[in-house]
C-alpha positions as a printed NumPy array, in Angstrom:
array([[  0.214,   0.052,  -0.152],
       [  0.572,   3.361,  -0.515],
       [  2.342,   5.31 ,   2.294],
       [  0.542,   8.298,   4.154],
       [  1.048,  12.274,   3.281],
       [  1.712,  14.63 ,   6.589],
       [ -1.303,  16.471,   7.424],
       [ -2.4  ,  19.728,   8.928],
       [ -2.544,  17.993,  12.508],
       [ -1.966,  15.025,  14.486],
       [ -0.266,  11.849,  13.137],
       [ -2.244,   8.831,  12.774],
       [ -0.326,   5.859,  13.182],
       [  0.474,   3.812,  16.642],
       [  3.513,   3.474,  18.128],
       [  4.336,   1.185,  15.205],
       [  6.845,  -1.173,  15.486],
       [ 10.425,  -1.713,  13.365],
       [  9.054,  -4.5  ,  11.936],
       [  6.358,  -2.136,  10.589],
       [  8.281,  -0.003,   9.227],
       [  8.306,   0.188,   5.675],
       [  6.46 ,   3.418,   4.38 ],
       [  2.281,   1.482,   4.253],
       [ -1.246,   2.161,   5.554],
       [ -2.134,   1.448,   9.07 ],
       [ -4.622,  -0.474,   9.41 ],
       [ -5.91 ,   1.405,  13.361],
       [ -8.336,   3.479,  13.096],
       [ -6.943,   7.267,  11.626],
       [ -7.359,  10.59 ,  12.099],
       [ -9.281,  13.411,   9.542],
       [ -5.008,  14.233,   8.768],
       [ -3.991,  10.872,   7.837],
       [ -4.545,   8.639,   5.09 ],
       [ -5.102,   5.774,   6.1  ],
       [ -7.032,   3.549,   4.252],
       [ -9.815,   1.282,   6.761],
       [-10.578,  -0.828,   3.444],
       [ -8.854,  -1.928,   0.961],
       [ -7.868,   0.575,  -1.971],
       [ -9.185,   0.078,  -5.818],
       [ -6.734,  -2.318,  -7.441],
       [ -6.2  ,  -1.783, -10.952],
       [ -4.4  ,  -4.735, -12.484],
       [ -2.156,  -6.859, -11.354],
       [ -0.647,  -5.935,  -7.279],
       [ -0.984,  -2.347,  -9.04 ],
       [ -3.126,  -1.145,  -6.313],
       [ -4.716,   2.917,  -6.352],
       [ -4.949,   5.507,  -2.7  ],
       [ -6.29 ,   8.217,  -2.36 ],
       [ -7.126,  11.133,   0.653],
       [ -9.574,  14.142,   0.345],
       [-10.467,  16.971,   3.031],
       [-12.145,  20.259,   3.611],
       [-11.259,  21.501,   7.352],
       [-13.062,  24.961,   8.354],
       [-10.368,  26.592,  10.671],
       [-11.033,  30.152,  13.097],
       [ -7.466,  31.197,  13.334],
       [ -5.935,  34.92 ,  14.742],
       [ -7.035,  34.681,  18.245],
       [ -5.385,  33.946,  21.738],
       [ -8.393,  33.655,  23.945],
       [-11.717,  30.87 ,  22.085],
       [-11.725,  31.026,  18.494],
       [-15.327,  32.751,  18.406],
       [-13.108,  35.787,  19.526],
       [-11.627,  36.062,  16.002],
       [-12.52 ,  37.426,  12.535],
       [-10.684,  34.85 ,  10.807],
       [-12.444,  31.891,   9.524],
       [-10.922,  29.991,   6.322],
       [-12.111,  26.811,   4.46 ],
       [ -8.657,  24.575,   4.049],
       [ -8.179,  21.903,   1.387],
       [ -4.979,  20.058,   3.159],
       [ -4.954,  16.447,   1.516],
       [ -5.352,  16.427,  -2.245],
       [ -3.588,  13.156,  -2.674],
       [ -3.287,  10.   ,  -4.954],
       [ -0.908,   7.408,  -4.284],
       [ -0.137,   4.094,  -6.374],
       [  1.849,   1.408,  -5.341],
       [  3.048,  -2.089,  -5.918],
       [  4.232,  -4.905,  -3.617],
       [  3.83 ,  -8.519,  -4.714],
       [  4.955, -11.017,  -3.042],
       [  5.739, -13.352,  -6.094],
       [  8.108, -10.073,  -7.743],
       [ 11.104,  -8.582,  -5.302],
       [ 10.646,  -5.125,  -7.26 ],
       [  7.821,  -3.084,  -6.063],
       [  7.358,   0.701,  -6.383],
       [  5.687,   3.804,  -4.82 ],
       [  4.838,   7.494,  -6.245],
       [  2.467,  10.078,  -5.125],
       [  0.913,  11.402,  -8.296],
       [ -0.381,  15.04 ,  -7.915],
       [  2.261,  16.259,  -7.538],
       [  5.089,  13.839,  -7.726],
       [  5.468,  14.552,  -3.345],
       [  7.06 ,  10.957,  -3.837],
       [  8.697,   8.491,  -6.156],
       [ 10.67 ,   5.586,  -5.215],
       [ 11.652,   1.768,  -6.999],
       [ 12.468,  -0.754,  -4.754],
       [ 13.783,  -4.06 ,  -4.57 ],
       [ 13.604,  -6.24 ,  -1.645],
       [ 15.129,  -9.56 ,  -0.369],
       [ 14.645, -12.116,   2.382],
       [ 17.65 , -13.834,   3.417],
       [ 15.438, -16.809,   5.619],
       [ 18.9  , -18.787,   7.167],
       [ 19.44 , -15.058,   9.021],
       [ 15.831, -14.423,   9.569],
       [ 16.721, -11.237,   7.844],
       [ 14.524,  -8.845,   5.862],
       [ 16.533,  -6.039,   3.576],
       [ 15.57 ,  -3.618,   1.1  ],
       [ 16.921,  -1.08 ,  -1.284],
       [ 14.739,   2.163,  -2.282],
       [ 15.768,   4.76 ,  -5.253],
       [ 14.374,   7.499,  -6.704],
       [ 12.825,  10.731,  -4.682],
       [ 12.447,   8.588,  -0.805],
       [ 10.924,   9.09 ,   1.795],
       [ 13.39 ,  10.297,   4.87 ],
       [ 13.777,   7.905,   7.591],
       [ 13.735,   9.67 ,   9.44 ],
       [ 12.035,   9.617,  13.514],
       [  9.203,   7.49 ,  14.621],
       [  6.31 ,   7.39 ,  12.04 ],
       [  6.408,   4.735,   8.899],
       [  4.358,   7.743,   7.62 ],
       [  6.639,  10.622,   8.702],
       [  4.044,  12.772,  10.47 ],
       [  6.956,  14.422,  12.818],
       [  5.425,  16.085,  15.926],
       [  8.678,  17.967,  17.023],
       [  7.849,  20.556,  18.958],
       [  4.498,  19.596,  19.291],
       [  2.68 ,  20.042,  15.888],
       [  2.684,  18.02 ,  13.068],
       [  1.614,  17.221,   9.524],
       [  1.532,  20.642,   8.   ],
       [  1.239,  22.696,  10.834],
       [  5.017,  21.279,  12.236],
       [  7.77 ,  23.615,  12.638],
       [ 11.394,  21.891,  12.761],
       [ 11.238,  18.986,   9.081],
       [ 10.493,  19.528,   6.387],
       [  6.399,  19.145,   5.485],
       [  7.186,  16.711,   3.413],
       [ 10.441,  15.366,   3.997],
       [ 11.083,  13.406,   0.772],
       [ 14.628,  14.139,  -1.279],
       [ 16.426,  12.523,  -4.305],
       [ 18.215,   9.917,  -2.926],
       [ 18.487,   5.83 ,  -1.545],
       [ 18.267,   3.978,   0.884],
       [ 18.599,   0.433,   2.319],
       [ 16.601,  -1.16 ,   5.103],
       [ 17.657,  -4.601,   7.079],
       [ 14.732,  -5.813,   9.355],
       [ 15.362,  -8.632,  11.795],
       [ 13.223, -10.771,  14.308],
       [ 13.936, -12.528,  17.193],
       [ 12.083, -14.356,  20.266],
       [ 10.038, -11.631,  19.9  ],
       [ 12.338,  -8.752,  19.684],
       [ 11.84 ,  -6.672,  16.316],
       [ 15.   ,  -4.478,  15.093],
       [ 15.285,  -2.255,  12.257],
       [ 18.102,  -0.049,  10.924],
       [ 17.835,   2.714,   7.505],
       [ 21.092,   3.897,   6.039],
       [ 20.055,   5.844,   3.477],
       [ 21.238,   9.307,   1.876],
       [ 19.644,  11.944,  -0.242],
       [ 20.463,  15.525,  -1.535],
       [ 21.209,  17.537,   1.53 ],
       [ 21.312,  21.313,   2.863],
       [ 23.662,  24.66 ,   2.022],
       [ 24.919,  27.546,   3.63 ],
       [ 23.52 ,  31.258,   1.378],
       [ 26.427,  32.785,   3.967],
       [ 29.018,  30.961,   7.217],
       [ 27.032,  32.783,   9.733],
       [ 23.091,  31.972,   8.235],
       [ 20.815,  30.365,  10.346],
       [ 19.682,  26.833,   8.532],
       [ 16.161,  26.46 ,   7.736],
       [ 15.828,  22.851,   7.836],
       [ 12.52 ,  23.801,   6.016],
       [ 13.488,  25.533,   2.771],
       [ 17.518,  25.52 ,   2.921],
       [ 18.017,  22.751,   0.533],
       [ 21.357,  23.03 ,  -1.419],
       [ 20.719,  24.012,  -4.954],
       [ 20.401,  21.05 ,  -8.021],
       [ 23.263,  22.425,  -9.393],
       [ 25.766,  22.259,  -6.156],
       [ 23.748,  19.398,  -4.544],
       [ 25.38 ,  18.908,  -1.143],
       [ 24.865,  15.524,   0.108],
       [ 23.303,  14.128,   3.456],
       [ 24.222,  10.889,   5.372],
       [ 21.442,   8.84 ,   7.392],
       [ 20.983,   6.469,   9.969],
       [ 17.714,   5.119,  11.785],
       [ 17.887,   2.292,  13.949],
       [ 14.951,   0.758,  15.687],
       [ 14.657,  -1.796,  18.367],
       [ 10.802,  -3.538,  19.339],
       [  9.487,  -5.62 ,  22.081],
       [  6.199,  -6.581,  21.926],
       [  3.755,  -2.935,  22.506],
       [  7.162,  -1.261,  23.322],
       [  9.173,   0.601,  20.59 ],
       [ 12.388,   3.255,  20.106],
       [ 13.909,   4.085,  17.867],
       [ 17.366,   6.525,  17.791],
       [ 17.863,   8.563,  14.621],
       [ 20.931,  10.472,  13.074],
       [ 22.192,  12.429,   9.977],
       [ 24.851,  14.296,   8.893],
       [ 25.55 ,  17.052,   5.793],
       [ 27.85 ,  19.786,   5.368],
       [ 26.636,  22.862,   4.16 ],
       [ 29.906,  24.518,   3.024],
       [ 31.763,  27.883,   4.999],
       [ 33.115,  24.72 ,   6.831],
       [ 30.056,  24.348,   9.352],
       [ 28.56 ,  20.698,   9.477],
       [ 24.845,  19.964,  10.176],
       [ 24.584,  16.566,  13.207],
       [ 20.321,  16.36 ,  13.169],
       [ 19.761,  13.457,  16.026],
       [ 16.532,  12.459,  17.428],
       [ 15.28 ,   9.645,  20.046],
       [ 11.313,   9.033,  19.761],
       [  9.491,   6.452,  22.136],
       [  6.318,   4.936,  21.717],
       [  4.023,   2.766,  23.699],
       [  1.298,   1.342,  22.039],
       [ -1.833,  -0.825,  23.808],
       [ -0.834,  -2.623,  26.669],
       [ -2.597,  -5.876,  26.467],
       [ -4.499,  -6.642,  30.041],
       [ -4.119,  -3.314,  31.803],
       [ -7.175,  -1.564,  32.396],
       [ -6.409,   1.504,  31.319],
       [ -4.034,   1.154,  29.524],
       [ -4.784,  -1.484,  27.429],
       [ -7.19 ,   0.963,  25.368],
       [ -4.056,   4.035,  25.129],
       [ -1.328,   4.667,  22.755],
       [  1.475,   6.327,  24.66 ],
       [  4.053,   8.093,  22.028],
       [  7.466,  10.678,  22.995],
       [ 10.55 ,  12.08 ,  21.713],
       [ 13.307,  15.096,  21.065],
       [ 15.162,  16.064,  19.029],
       [ 18.064,  18.249,  18.506],
       [ 20.452,  20.115,  15.364],
       [ 23.777,  20.916,  15.759],
       [ 25.548,  23.153,  13.061],
       [ 29.55 ,  23.162,  14.298],
       [ 32.475,  24.355,  12.158],
       [ 31.817,  28.423,  13.041],
       [ 34.071,  28.827,  16.003],
       [ 33.199,  29.385,  19.666],
       [ 30.187,  31.539,  20.431],
       [ 29.06 ,  30.495,  15.615],
       [ 27.967,  27.716,  17.013],
       [ 24.209,  27.   ,  18.054],
       [ 20.979,  24.255,  18.102],
       [ 17.75 ,  24.278,  17.849],
       [ 15.77 ,  21.608,  19.917],
       [ 12.526,  20.056,  20.131],
       [ 10.149,  17.753,  21.637],
       [  6.932,  16.149,  22.207],
       [  4.909,  14.273,  24.487],
       [  1.602,  13.012,  23.072],
       [ -1.477,  10.35 ,  24.567],
       [ -3.953,   9.134,  23.209],
       [ -7.081,   7.339,  24.785],
       [-10.395,   4.974,  23.004],
       [-13.376,   4.294,  24.638],
       [-13.845,   2.548,  21.578],
       [-12.379,   0.666,  17.693],
       [-13.436,   4.229,  16.102],
       [-12.971,   6.985,  18.608],
       [-10.168,   8.2  ,  19.971],
       [ -9.148,  11.898,  22.448],
       [ -5.449,  12.558,  22.187],
       [ -3.378,  15.377,  24.119],
       [  0.06 ,  16.779,  22.467],
       [  2.206,  19.166,  23.436],
       [  5.82 ,  20.059,  22.738],
       [  8.49 ,  23.121,  22.682],
       [ 10.053,  24.679,  20.673],
       [ 13.797,  26.022,  20.535],
       [ 15.778,  28.184,  17.212],
       [ 19.123,  29.416,  17.571],
       [ 20.837,  28.561,  20.652],
       [ 24.169,  29.587,  21.93 ],
       [ 23.84 ,  27.431,  25.527],
       [ 22.002,  24.912,  27.533],
       [ 21.76 ,  21.919,  26.263],
       [ 17.982,  22.051,  24.766],
       [ 16.981,  26.078,  25.505],
       [ 19.363,  29.91 ,  25.474],
       [ 17.59 ,  32.224,  28.511],
       [ 19.864,  35.362,  26.201],
       [ 18.177,  34.763,  22.527],
       [ 14.761,  33.601,  23.644],
       [ 11.938,  35.526,  20.646],
       [  8.517,  34.482,  18.781],
       [ 10.774,  31.515,  17.112],
       [ 10.801,  29.967,  20.054],
       [  7.25 ,  28.385,  21.711],
       [  5.517,  25.551,  23.996],
       [  2.088,  24.57 ,  21.976],
       [ -0.485,  22.269,  23.294],
       [ -3.79 ,  20.697,  21.759],
       [ -6.018,  17.965,  22.26 ],
       [ -8.654,  16.468,  19.558],
       [-11.477,  14.519,  18.993],
       [-11.496,  12.132,  15.845],
       [-14.282,   9.543,  14.761],
       [-13.871,   7.359,  12.302],
       [-16.739,   5.277,   9.709],
       [-15.4  ,   3.175,   6.912],
       [-13.853,   5.887,   4.856],
       [-15.026,   9.078,   6.191],
       [-13.091,  10.805,   9.413],
       [-13.997,  13.207,  10.72 ],
       [-11.784,  15.441,  13.398],
       [-12.331,  18.373,  15.513],
       [ -8.867,  20.038,  16.879],
       [ -8.001,  23.419,  19.082],
       [ -4.439,  24.658,  19.296],
       [ -2.937,  26.721,  21.784],
       [  0.35 ,  28.45 ,  20.437],
       [  3.2  ,  30.076,  23.928],
       [  6.1  ,  31.903,  22.105],
       [  8.963,  32.78 ,  24.378],
       [  8.728,  36.549,  23.271],
       [  6.023,  38.859,  21.893],
       [  3.372,  36.795,  22.026],
       [  1.303,  35.919,  19.095],
       [ -2.643,  35.891,  18.408],
       [ -2.234,  32.07 ,  16.639],
       [ -4.075,  30.463,  18.679],
       [ -7.028,  28.547,  16.288],
       [-10.327,  25.62 ,  15.963],
       [ -9.947,  23.028,  13.517],
       [-12.892,  20.697,  12.215],
       [-11.638,  18.744,   9.79 ],
       [-13.678,  16.175,   6.936],
       [-12.223,  13.622,   5.306],
       [-12.174,  10.533,   3.101],
       [-10.163,   8.383,   2.413],
       [ -9.639,   4.882,   0.299]])
């Protein structure tokens, strides 16, 4: 099945075990900002399938009290995606493509070493970058996710190649991803690198290298992600993240109906000398409660501190409106292909507080 595109609000997938880490459509309850398919996709020919996700969102924005204080109302469309994919058990070659704007396109080759219980996959093209906890790459660092998040690219896909190895033994599951892709570049030696926009130009590409290591045991999963990139002018970007997830621990009241997730990211730029090196830090924590299989309530929060010179996660001497704490609540229901979510977001800047809270009601259809 096709990978899931990032959306304007919450990540849709559960804490997912590394053995399930290949891009796919999750079967658990989704939210209105996911492309998770609640039923089978259209089978076009043989093992070629097509998936889709379309939505409309009504929003109240630009306030710091309650939603009806705002005079800013909008209708937005965050998803208009079609995915074409092929993964056949009897053929090691496959592909995944987003058809409308080519957000990603990749071909893959799979091979299983039966004696070693090892599964491998090679992906080439404009690949989805394997970074963080989510197999569908809804990054939540900073407390926001999908199209709202302000740390990593909203759709982190770049030209490159990746190799994945998956191994399981006695209930333990391990995954390793190694990859290279088009990386970032600085325009000037003293620039601050923006991970969402400062990609190296096509005619002077700088290559980034990364790895993601994951392990899981039952409902508990953890990941370490690392990425390194020469930025030019002697500067080097090192990006690291730790993520943990727990998915519905069976046999324990309350916890068997809950999922938990938390993680942190640090981005370091070095090579500029004393007083010139800097870092950014972002984290998140998320809890979901499922009173039924088709409904859940979510709370998520996180902090984002950019362009720091001191401390480990926060530099009190450099706080501004780019440094913020955010928290949000959402209630999400799904019936077959229809998904409805209502979410409210509170955003608090460390300096120069903005009227940027918002309310979003989303109706989506996925297949």
